[in-house]
Amino acid sequence: MLIIGTFEHSLELEQALAVLEHSGVPRKQIMVIPMDTAPKPPVHFVNKIRDLYSKAAEIGMACATASSIIGTSVGFILTWGPIFWGMFAALIGFAFGAGLYLLFNWGTYRHLPKKLPEITVIVQCPENLSVLVMETMWQYRVITVGQTPEPTSH
């Protein structure tokens, strides 16, 4: 018999596998397969959090440029001169622009905890052990269980 069970990735899965081995099912008769939750792109350059910071830097640079022009212009009449006031205004403008962007957009980029993929366990056992294997799986919080007679080769 082939018995197929689907588990969440948890400690119960490990316990069920240990109980199955101690119940007389050889390790080579148990196959454990982690399932993919989503297709993975071959190359993933930018994740969401890096995208958030790069956009914040772009907005900060734009604000720094605008405020440095204003700071330089005002610096001609102030005591420390246009270079100092232009650089000071650029730093303040960058911090203000990037800070506001991060403040308003931080909630859209929060990461929810990702659910671990499910694990499929396939057990090949004789018919007299099938009930024991299925009861063990149900005891350790299996999500679904199925059984099929072992395919015969012609």
PDB file of N, CA and C in Angstrom, residues 3-100:
ATOM      1  N   ILE A   3       0.601   5.061   1.238  1.00  0.00           N
ATOM      2  CA  ILE A   3      -0.172   5.982   2.058  1.00  0.00           C
ATOM      3  C   ILE A   3       0.493   7.344   1.946  1.00  0.00           C
ATOM      4  N   ILE A   4      -0.319   8.333   1.587  1.00  0.00           N
ATOM      5  CA  ILE A   4       0.198   9.678   1.331  1.00  0.00           C
ATOM      6  C   ILE A   4      -0.458  10.628   2.323  1.00  0.00           C
ATOM      7  N   GLY A   5       0.351  11.383   3.043  1.00  0.00           N
ATOM      8  CA  GLY A   5      -0.151  12.357   4.006  1.00  0.00           C
ATOM      9  C   GLY A   5       0.486  13.709   3.780  1.00  0.00           C
ATOM     10  N   THR A   6      -0.267  14.760   4.068  1.00  0.00           N
ATOM     11  CA  THR A   6       0.233  16.122   3.928  1.00  0.00           C
ATOM     12  C   THR A   6       0.283  16.755   5.313  1.00  0.00           C
ATOM     13  N   PHE A   7       1.445  17.232   5.706  1.00  0.00           N
ATOM     14  CA  PHE A   7       1.660  17.846   7.021  1.00  0.00           C
ATOM     15  C   PHE A   7       2.049  19.303   6.846  1.00  0.00           C
ATOM     16  N   GLU A   8       1.808  20.095   7.903  1.00  0.00           N
ATOM     17  CA  GLU A   8       2.440  21.408   7.983  1.00  0.00           C
ATOM     18  C   GLU A   8       3.863  21.175   8.460  1.00  0.00           C
ATOM     19  N   HIS A   9       4.731  22.110   8.147  1.00  0.00           N
ATOM     20  CA  HIS A   9       6.121  21.996   8.583  1.00  0.00           C
ATOM     21  C   HIS A   9       6.150  22.277  10.089  1.00  0.00           C
ATOM     22  N   SER A  10       6.225  21.215  10.898  1.00  0.00           N
ATOM     23  CA  SER A  10       6.153  21.393  12.343  1.00  0.00           C
ATOM     24  C   SER A  10       6.882  20.251  13.049  1.00  0.00           C
ATOM     25  N   LEU A  11       6.900  20.342  14.359  1.00  0.00           N
ATOM     26  CA  LEU A  11       7.532  19.320  15.177  1.00  0.00           C
ATOM     27  C   LEU A  11       6.735  18.015  15.122  1.00  0.00           C
ATOM     28  N   GLU A  12       5.416  18.130  14.939  1.00  0.00           N
ATOM     29  CA  GLU A  12       4.582  16.935  14.854  1.00  0.00           C
ATOM     30  C   GLU A  12       4.994  16.046  13.685  1.00  0.00           C
ATOM     31  N   LEU A  13       5.423  16.646  12.596  1.00  0.00           N
ATOM     32  CA  LEU A  13       5.894  15.868  11.447  1.00  0.00           C
ATOM     33  C   LEU A  13       7.094  15.015  11.847  1.00  0.00           C
ATOM     34  N   GLU A  14       8.041  15.615  12.532  1.00  0.00           N
ATOM     35  CA  GLU A  14       9.231  14.880  12.959  1.00  0.00           C
ATOM     36  C   GLU A  14       8.852  13.752  13.914  1.00  0.00           C
ATOM     37  N   GLN A  15       7.916  14.027  14.809  1.00  0.00           N
ATOM     38  CA  GLN A  15       7.487  12.995  15.748  1.00  0.00           C
ATOM     39  C   GLN A  15       6.784  11.852  15.022  1.00  0.00           C
ATOM     40  N   ALA A  16       5.949  12.179  14.045  1.00  0.00           N
ATOM     41  CA  ALA A  16       5.248  11.135  13.289  1.00  0.00           C
ATOM     42  C   ALA A  16       6.241  10.253  12.541  1.00  0.00           C
ATOM     43  N   LEU A  17       7.257  10.860  11.950  1.00  0.00           N
ATOM     44  CA  LEU A  17       8.261  10.072  11.230  1.00  0.00           C
ATOM     45  C   LEU A  17       9.022   9.150  12.183  1.00  0.00           C
ATOM     46  N   ALA A  18       9.342   9.649  13.369  1.00  0.00           N
ATOM     47  CA  ALA A  18      10.051   8.821  14.346  1.00  0.00           C
ATOM     48  C   ALA A  18       9.176   7.654  14.806  1.00  0.00           C
ATOM     49  N   VAL A  19       7.897   7.903  15.043  1.00  0.00           N
ATOM     50  CA  VAL A  19       6.985   6.834  15.475  1.00  0.00           C
ATOM     51  C   VAL A  19       6.821   5.801  14.366  1.00  0.00           C
ATOM     52  N   LEU A  20       6.722   6.265  13.112  1.00  0.00           N
ATOM     53  CA  LEU A  20       6.593   5.325  11.992  1.00  0.00           C
ATOM     54  C   LEU A  20       7.817   4.423  11.889  1.00  0.00           C
ATOM     55  N   GLU A  21       9.000   4.992  12.075  1.00  0.00           N
ATOM     56  CA  GLU A  21      10.220   4.182  12.022  1.00  0.00           C
ATOM     57  C   GLU A  21      10.268   3.168  13.163  1.00  0.00           C
ATOM     58  N   HIS A  22       9.836   3.585  14.349  1.00  0.00           N
ATOM     59  CA  HIS A  22       9.841   2.668  15.493  1.00  0.00           C
ATOM     60  C   HIS A  22       8.726   1.630  15.406  1.00  0.00           C
ATOM     61  N   SER A  23       7.725   1.860  14.546  1.00  0.00           N
ATOM     62  CA  SER A  23       6.611   0.918  14.396  1.00  0.00           C
ATOM     63  C   SER A  23       6.905  -0.177  13.393  1.00  0.00           C
ATOM     64  N   GLY A  24       8.067  -0.138  12.785  1.00  0.00           N
ATOM     65  CA  GLY A  24       8.436  -1.214  11.870  1.00  0.00           C
ATOM     66  C   GLY A  24       8.467  -0.825  10.406  1.00  0.00           C
ATOM     67  N   VAL A  25       8.255   0.446  10.077  1.00  0.00           N
ATOM     68  CA  VAL A  25       8.353   0.885   8.681  1.00  0.00           C
ATOM     69  C   VAL A  25       9.799   1.316   8.446  1.00  0.00           C
ATOM     70  N   PRO A  26      10.498   0.654   7.534  1.00  0.00           N
ATOM     71  CA  PRO A  26      11.901   1.032   7.294  1.00  0.00           C
ATOM     72  C   PRO A  26      12.015   2.455   6.730  1.00  0.00           C
ATOM     73  N   ARG A  27      13.105   3.109   7.052  1.00  0.00           N
ATOM     74  CA  ARG A  27      13.330   4.484   6.615  1.00  0.00           C
ATOM     75  C   ARG A  27      13.317   4.614   5.094  1.00  0.00           C
ATOM     76  N   LYS A  28      13.809   3.582   4.405  1.00  0.00           N
ATOM     77  CA  LYS A  28      13.849   3.660   2.934  1.00  0.00           C
ATOM     78  C   LYS A  28      12.467   3.506   2.318  1.00  0.00           C
ATOM     79  N   GLN A  29      11.461   3.149   3.112  1.00  0.00           N
ATOM     80  CA  GLN A  29      10.090   3.031   2.617  1.00  0.00           C
ATOM     81  C   GLN A  29       9.288   4.319   2.862  1.00  0.00           C
ATOM     82  N   ILE A  30       9.933   5.354   3.428  1.00  0.00           N
ATOM     83  CA  ILE A  30       9.285   6.638   3.719  1.00  0.00           C
ATOM     84  C   ILE A  30       9.932   7.712   2.857  1.00  0.00           C
ATOM     85  N   MET A  31       9.110   8.417   2.098  1.00  0.00           N
ATOM     86  CA  MET A  31       9.618   9.510   1.272  1.00  0.00           C
ATOM     87  C   MET A  31       8.976  10.815   1.753  1.00  0.00           C
ATOM     88  N   VAL A  32       9.802  11.832   2.026  1.00  0.00           N
ATOM     89  CA  VAL A  32       9.336  13.127   2.503  1.00  0.00           C
ATOM     90  C   VAL A  32       9.647  14.161   1.429  1.00  0.00           C
ATOM     91  N   ILE A  33       8.597  14.880   0.990  1.00  0.00           N
ATOM     92  CA  ILE A  33       8.753  15.827  -0.116  1.00  0.00           C
ATOM     93  C   ILE A  33       8.240  17.200   0.315  1.00  0.00           C
ATOM     94  N   PRO A  34       9.108  18.226   0.393  1.00  0.00           N
ATOM     95  CA  PRO A  34       8.610  19.586   0.666  1.00  0.00           C
ATOM     96  C   PRO A  34       7.969  20.160  -0.600  1.00  0.00           C
ATOM     97  N   MET A  35       6.809  20.778  -0.436  1.00  0.00           N
ATOM     98  CA  MET A  35       6.080  21.335  -1.569  1.00  0.00           C
ATOM     99  C   MET A  35       6.403  22.824  -1.695  1.00  0.00           C
ATOM    100  N   ASP A  36       6.429  23.326  -2.929  1.00  0.00           N
ATOM    101  CA  ASP A  36       6.652  24.744  -3.165  1.00  0.00           C
ATOM    102  C   ASP A  36       5.350  25.501  -2.948  1.00  0.00           C
ATOM    103  N   THR A  37       5.449  26.682  -2.315  1.00  0.00           N
ATOM    104  CA  THR A  37       4.255  27.486  -2.090  1.00  0.00           C
ATOM    105  C   THR A  37       3.994  28.436  -3.245  1.00  0.00           C
ATOM    106  N   ALA A  38       5.023  28.826  -3.952  1.00  0.00           N
ATOM    107  CA  ALA A  38       4.863  29.738  -5.085  1.00  0.00           C
ATOM    108  C   ALA A  38       6.023  29.492  -6.039  1.00  0.00           C
ATOM    109  N   PRO A  39       5.803  29.726  -7.319  1.00  0.00           N
ATOM    110  CA  PRO A  39       6.928  29.558  -8.248  1.00  0.00           C
ATOM    111  C   PRO A  39       7.991  30.609  -7.975  1.00  0.00           C
ATOM    112  N   LYS A  40       9.197  30.194  -8.050  1.00  0.00           N
ATOM    113  CA  LYS A  40      10.308  31.108  -7.794  1.00  0.00           C
ATOM    114  C   LYS A  40      10.853  31.631  -9.120  1.00  0.00           C
ATOM    115  N   PRO A  41      10.963  32.951  -9.250  1.00  0.00           N
ATOM    116  CA  PRO A  41      11.574  33.464 -10.475  1.00  0.00           C
ATOM    117  C   PRO A  41      13.054  33.101 -10.502  1.00  0.00           C
ATOM    118  N   PRO A  42      13.628  32.915 -11.683  1.00  0.00           N
ATOM    119  CA  PRO A  42      15.026  32.509 -11.758  1.00  0.00           C
ATOM    120  C   PRO A  42      15.981  33.532 -11.143  1.00  0.00           C
ATOM    121  N   VAL A  43      15.711  34.819 -11.329  1.00  0.00           N
ATOM    122  CA  VAL A  43      16.565  35.855 -10.765  1.00  0.00           C
ATOM    123  C   VAL A  43      15.663  36.906 -10.137  1.00  0.00           C
ATOM    124  N   HIS A  44      15.928  37.216  -8.882  1.00  0.00           N
ATOM    125  CA  HIS A  44      15.121  38.209  -8.179  1.00  0.00           C
ATOM    126  C   HIS A  44      16.069  39.300  -7.689  1.00  0.00           C
ATOM    127  N   PHE A  45      16.162  40.393  -8.426  1.00  0.00           N
ATOM    128  CA  PHE A  45      17.144  41.414  -8.108  1.00  0.00           C
ATOM    129  C   PHE A  45      16.731  42.292  -6.936  1.00  0.00           C
ATOM    130  N   VAL A  46      15.524  42.829  -6.958  1.00  0.00           N
ATOM    131  CA  VAL A  46      15.123  43.822  -5.978  1.00  0.00           C
ATOM    132  C   VAL A  46      13.958  43.286  -5.166  1.00  0.00           C
ATOM    133  N   ASN A  47      14.122  43.226  -3.862  1.00  0.00           N
ATOM    134  CA  ASN A  47      12.990  42.852  -3.041  1.00  0.00           C
ATOM    135  C   ASN A  47      12.243  44.106  -2.614  1.00  0.00           C
ATOM    136  N   LYS A  48      11.123  43.947  -1.973  1.00  0.00           N
ATOM    137  CA  LYS A  48      10.269  45.092  -1.657  1.00  0.00           C
ATOM    138  C   LYS A  48      10.922  46.066  -0.704  1.00  0.00           C
ATOM    139  N   ILE A  49      11.642  45.578   0.293  1.00  0.00           N
ATOM    140  CA  ILE A  49      12.220  46.484   1.273  1.00  0.00           C
ATOM    141  C   ILE A  49      13.363  47.292   0.663  1.00  0.00           C
ATOM    142  N   ARG A  50      14.143  46.681  -0.244  1.00  0.00           N
ATOM    143  CA  ARG A  50      15.186  47.448  -0.938  1.00  0.00           C
ATOM    144  C   ARG A  50      14.560  48.468  -1.865  1.00  0.00           C
ATOM    145  N   ASP A  51      13.440  48.111  -2.479  1.00  0.00           N
ATOM    146  CA  ASP A  51      12.733  49.045  -3.353  1.00  0.00           C
ATOM    147  C   ASP A  51      12.226  50.234  -2.554  1.00  0.00           C
ATOM    148  N   LEU A  52      11.751  50.007  -1.337  1.00  0.00           N
ATOM    149  CA  LEU A  52      11.281  51.084  -0.471  1.00  0.00           C
ATOM    150  C   LEU A  52      12.408  52.067  -0.185  1.00  0.00           C
ATOM    151  N   TYR A  53      13.577  51.558   0.180  1.00  0.00           N
ATOM    152  CA  TYR A  53      14.691  52.444   0.517  1.00  0.00           C
ATOM    153  C   TYR A  53      15.253  53.155  -0.716  1.00  0.00           C
ATOM    154  N   SER A  54      15.266  52.508  -1.860  1.00  0.00           N
ATOM    155  CA  SER A  54      15.778  53.186  -3.044  1.00  0.00           C
ATOM    156  C   SER A  54      14.842  54.308  -3.482  1.00  0.00           C
ATOM    157  N   LYS A  55      13.543  54.081  -3.379  1.00  0.00           N
ATOM    158  CA  LYS A  55      12.601  55.163  -3.705  1.00  0.00           C
ATOM    159  C   LYS A  55      12.697  56.295  -2.695  1.00  0.00           C
ATOM    160  N   ALA A  56      12.910  55.955  -1.419  1.00  0.00           N
ATOM    161  CA  ALA A  56      13.077  56.992  -0.403  1.00  0.00           C
ATOM    162  C   ALA A  56      14.330  57.819  -0.689  1.00  0.00           C
ATOM    163  N   ALA A  57      15.392  57.175  -1.154  1.00  0.00           N
ATOM    164  CA  ALA A  57      16.614  57.905  -1.501  1.00  0.00           C
ATOM    165  C   ALA A  57      16.380  58.822  -2.706  1.00  0.00           C
ATOM    166  N   GLU A  58      15.600  58.368  -3.686  1.00  0.00           N
ATOM    167  CA  GLU A  58      15.288  59.218  -4.838  1.00  0.00           C
ATOM    168  C   GLU A  58      14.498  60.454  -4.425  1.00  0.00           C
ATOM    169  N   ILE A  59      13.488  60.250  -3.593  1.00  0.00           N
ATOM    170  CA  ILE A  59      12.688  61.384  -3.110  1.00  0.00           C
ATOM    171  C   ILE A  59      13.563  62.298  -2.267  1.00  0.00           C
ATOM    172  N   GLY A  60      14.421  61.718  -1.432  1.00  0.00           N
ATOM    173  CA  GLY A  60      15.321  62.526  -0.616  1.00  0.00           C
ATOM    174  C   GLY A  60      16.273  63.362  -1.458  1.00  0.00           C
ATOM    175  N   MET A  61      16.794  62.778  -2.555  1.00  0.00           N
ATOM    176  CA  MET A  61      17.695  63.542  -3.443  1.00  0.00           C
ATOM    177  C   MET A  61      16.961  64.697  -4.122  1.00  0.00           C
ATOM    178  N   ALA A  62      15.739  64.460  -4.524  1.00  0.00           N
ATOM    179  CA  ALA A  62      14.957  65.534  -5.157  1.00  0.00           C
ATOM    180  C   ALA A  62      14.713  66.670  -4.162  1.00  0.00           C
ATOM    181  N   CYS A  63      14.350  66.330  -2.940  1.00  0.00           N
ATOM    182  CA  CYS A  63      14.138  67.360  -1.918  1.00  0.00           C
ATOM    183  C   CYS A  63      15.451  68.048  -1.549  1.00  0.00           C
ATOM    184  N   ALA A  64      16.550  67.285  -1.531  1.00  0.00           N
ATOM    185  CA  ALA A  64      17.857  67.876  -1.224  1.00  0.00           C
ATOM    186  C   ALA A  64      18.259  68.880  -2.298  1.00  0.00           C
ATOM    187  N   THR A  65      17.988  68.555  -3.559  1.00  0.00           N
ATOM    188  CA  THR A  65      18.327  69.475  -4.651  1.00  0.00           C
ATOM    189  C   THR A  65      17.534  70.778  -4.522  1.00  0.00           C
ATOM    190  N   ALA A  66      16.236  70.642  -4.306  1.00  0.00           N
ATOM    191  CA  ALA A  66      15.399  71.839  -4.199  1.00  0.00           C
ATOM    192  C   ALA A  66      15.783  72.681  -2.986  1.00  0.00           C
ATOM    193  N   SER A  67      16.005  72.057  -1.855  1.00  0.00           N
ATOM    194  CA  SER A  67      16.328  72.840  -0.657  1.00  0.00           C
ATOM    195  C   SER A  67      17.744  73.409  -0.715  1.00  0.00           C
ATOM    196  N   SER A  68      18.671  72.734  -1.413  1.00  0.00           N
ATOM    197  CA  SER A  68      20.022  73.310  -1.519  1.00  0.00           C
ATOM    198  C   SER A  68      20.019  74.562  -2.381  1.00  0.00           C
ATOM    199  N   ILE A  69      19.169  74.586  -3.393  1.00  0.00           N
ATOM    200  CA  ILE A  69      19.065  75.805  -4.215  1.00  0.00           C
ATOM    201  C   ILE A  69      18.541  76.956  -3.374  1.00  0.00           C
ATOM    202  N   ILE A  70      17.517  76.676  -2.583  1.00  0.00           N
ATOM    203  CA  ILE A  70      16.964  77.721  -1.716  1.00  0.00           C
ATOM    204  C   ILE A  70      17.988  78.123  -0.652  1.00  0.00           C
ATOM    205  N   GLY A  71      18.668  77.136  -0.062  1.00  0.00           N
ATOM    206  CA  GLY A  71      19.676  77.433   0.958  1.00  0.00           C
ATOM    207  C   GLY A  71      20.842  78.241   0.403  1.00  0.00           C
ATOM    208  N   THR A  72      21.283  77.922  -0.806  1.00  0.00           N
ATOM    209  CA  THR A  72      22.384  78.684  -1.425  1.00  0.00           C
ATOM    210  C   THR A  72      21.962  80.113  -1.696  1.00  0.00           C
ATOM    211  N   SER A  73      20.749  80.284  -2.191  1.00  0.00           N
ATOM    212  CA  SER A  73      20.256  81.637  -2.475  1.00  0.00           C
ATOM    213  C   SER A  73      20.158  82.466  -1.206  1.00  0.00           C
ATOM    214  N   VAL A  74      19.639  81.887  -0.152  1.00  0.00           N
ATOM    215  CA  VAL A  74      19.515  82.607   1.115  1.00  0.00           C
ATOM    216  C   VAL A  74      20.897  82.803   1.746  1.00  0.00           C
ATOM    217  N   GLY A  75      21.832  81.898   1.488  1.00  0.00           N
ATOM    218  CA  GLY A  75      23.167  81.971   2.065  1.00  0.00           C
ATOM    219  C   GLY A  75      23.962  83.193   1.628  1.00  0.00           C
ATOM    220  N   PHE A  76      23.589  83.830   0.522  1.00  0.00           N
ATOM    221  CA  PHE A  76      24.301  85.034   0.090  1.00  0.00           C
ATOM    222  C   PHE A  76      24.096  86.191   1.046  1.00  0.00           C
ATOM    223  N   ILE A  77      22.990  86.158   1.797  1.00  0.00           N
ATOM    224  CA  ILE A  77      22.762  87.280   2.725  1.00  0.00           C
ATOM    225  C   ILE A  77      23.042  86.877   4.180  1.00  0.00           C
ATOM    226  N   LEU A  78      23.308  85.612   4.438  1.00  0.00           N
ATOM    227  CA  LEU A  78      23.590  85.160   5.799  1.00  0.00           C
ATOM    228  C   LEU A  78      25.103  85.131   6.037  1.00  0.00           C
ATOM    229  N   THR A  79      25.496  84.977   7.291  1.00  0.00           N
ATOM    230  CA  THR A  79      26.888  85.183   7.660  1.00  0.00           C
ATOM    231  C   THR A  79      27.840  84.083   7.201  1.00  0.00           C
ATOM    232  N   TRP A  80      27.460  82.833   7.174  1.00  0.00           N
ATOM    233  CA  TRP A  80      28.408  81.769   6.851  1.00  0.00           C
ATOM    234  C   TRP A  80      28.533  81.514   5.356  1.00  0.00           C
ATOM    235  N   GLY A  81      27.795  82.160   4.554  1.00  0.00           N
ATOM    236  CA  GLY A  81      27.953  82.084   3.108  1.00  0.00           C
ATOM    237  C   GLY A  81      27.085  81.031   2.432  1.00  0.00           C
ATOM    238  N   PRO A  82      27.058  81.100   1.094  1.00  0.00           N
ATOM    239  CA  PRO A  82      26.157  80.239   0.334  1.00  0.00           C
ATOM    240  C   PRO A  82      26.559  78.756   0.314  1.00  0.00           C
ATOM    241  N   ILE A  83      27.856  78.453   0.395  1.00  0.00           N
ATOM    242  CA  ILE A  83      28.280  77.053   0.333  1.00  0.00           C
ATOM    243  C   ILE A  83      27.810  76.296   1.578  1.00  0.00           C
ATOM    244  N   PHE A  84      28.077  76.872   2.746  1.00  0.00           N
ATOM    245  CA  PHE A  84      27.656  76.218   3.978  1.00  0.00           C
ATOM    246  C   PHE A  84      26.136  76.066   4.031  1.00  0.00           C
ATOM    247  N   TRP A  85      25.402  77.138   3.748  1.00  0.00           N
ATOM    248  CA  TRP A  85      23.941  77.075   3.841  1.00  0.00           C
ATOM    249  C   TRP A  85      23.335  76.178   2.754  1.00  0.00           C
ATOM    250  N   GLY A  86      23.967  76.094   1.613  1.00  0.00           N
ATOM    251  CA  GLY A  86      23.482  75.187   0.573  1.00  0.00           C
ATOM    252  C   GLY A  86      23.638  73.735   0.980  1.00  0.00           C
ATOM    253  N   MET A  87      24.812  73.395   1.570  1.00  0.00           N
ATOM    254  CA  MET A  87      25.030  72.011   2.025  1.00  0.00           C
ATOM    255  C   MET A  87      24.136  71.670   3.216  1.00  0.00           C
ATOM    256  N   PHE A  88      23.990  72.620   4.132  1.00  0.00           N
ATOM    257  CA  PHE A  88      23.130  72.394   5.286  1.00  0.00           C
ATOM    258  C   PHE A  88      21.674  72.192   4.843  1.00  0.00           C
ATOM    259  N   ALA A  89      21.208  72.992   3.924  1.00  0.00           N
ATOM    260  CA  ALA A  89      19.832  72.856   3.433  1.00  0.00           C
ATOM    261  C   ALA A  89      19.655  71.542   2.666  1.00  0.00           C
ATOM    262  N   ALA A  90      20.705  71.096   1.954  1.00  0.00           N
ATOM    263  CA  ALA A  90      20.615  69.822   1.231  1.00  0.00           C
ATOM    264  C   ALA A  90      20.462  68.658   2.209  1.00  0.00           C
ATOM    265  N   LEU A  91      21.246  68.668   3.291  1.00  0.00           N
ATOM    266  CA  LEU A  91      21.115  67.603   4.297  1.00  0.00           C
ATOM    267  C   LEU A  91      19.727  67.608   4.934  1.00  0.00           C
ATOM    268  N   ILE A  92      19.245  68.776   5.285  1.00  0.00           N
ATOM    269  CA  ILE A  92      17.910  68.868   5.884  1.00  0.00           C
ATOM    270  C   ILE A  92      16.849  68.431   4.872  1.00  0.00           C
ATOM    271  N   GLY A  93      16.983  68.839   3.621  1.00  0.00           N
ATOM    272  CA  GLY A  93      16.009  68.465   2.592  1.00  0.00           C
ATOM    273  C   GLY A  93      16.000  66.971   2.328  1.00  0.00           C
ATOM    274  N   PHE A  94      17.191  66.333   2.303  1.00  0.00           N
ATOM    275  CA  PHE A  94      17.255  64.893   2.088  1.00  0.00           C
ATOM    276  C   PHE A  94      16.570  64.153   3.233  1.00  0.00           C
ATOM    277  N   ALA A  95      16.904  64.542   4.466  1.00  0.00           N
ATOM    278  CA  ALA A  95      16.311  63.873   5.631  1.00  0.00           C
ATOM    279  C   ALA A  95      14.794  64.081   5.654  1.00  0.00           C
ATOM    280  N   PHE A  96      14.351  65.266   5.325  1.00  0.00           N
ATOM    281  CA  PHE A  96      12.914  65.550   5.330  1.00  0.00           C
ATOM    282  C   PHE A  96      12.183  64.751   4.252  1.00  0.00           C
ATOM    283  N   GLY A  97      12.709  64.745   3.023  1.00  0.00           N
ATOM    284  CA  GLY A  97      12.053  64.038   1.923  1.00  0.00           C
ATOM    285  C   GLY A  97      12.043  62.532   2.125  1.00  0.00           C
ATOM    286  N   ALA A  98      13.196  61.955   2.459  1.00  0.00           N
ATOM    287  CA  ALA A  98      13.264  60.507   2.663  1.00  0.00           C
ATOM    288  C   ALA A  98      12.455  60.090   3.883  1.00  0.00           C
ATOM    289  N   GLY A  99      12.518  60.887   4.938  1.00  0.00           N
ATOM    290  CA  GLY A  99      11.757  60.577   6.147  1.00  0.00           C
ATOM    291  C   GLY A  99      10.258  60.591   5.909  1.00  0.00           C
ATOM    292  N   LEU A 100       9.770  61.603   5.197  1.00  0.00           N
ATOM    293  CA  LEU A 100       8.332  61.647   4.901  1.00  0.00           C
ATOM    294  C   LEU A 100       7.905  60.481   4.019  1.00  0.00           C
TER     295      LEU A 100
END
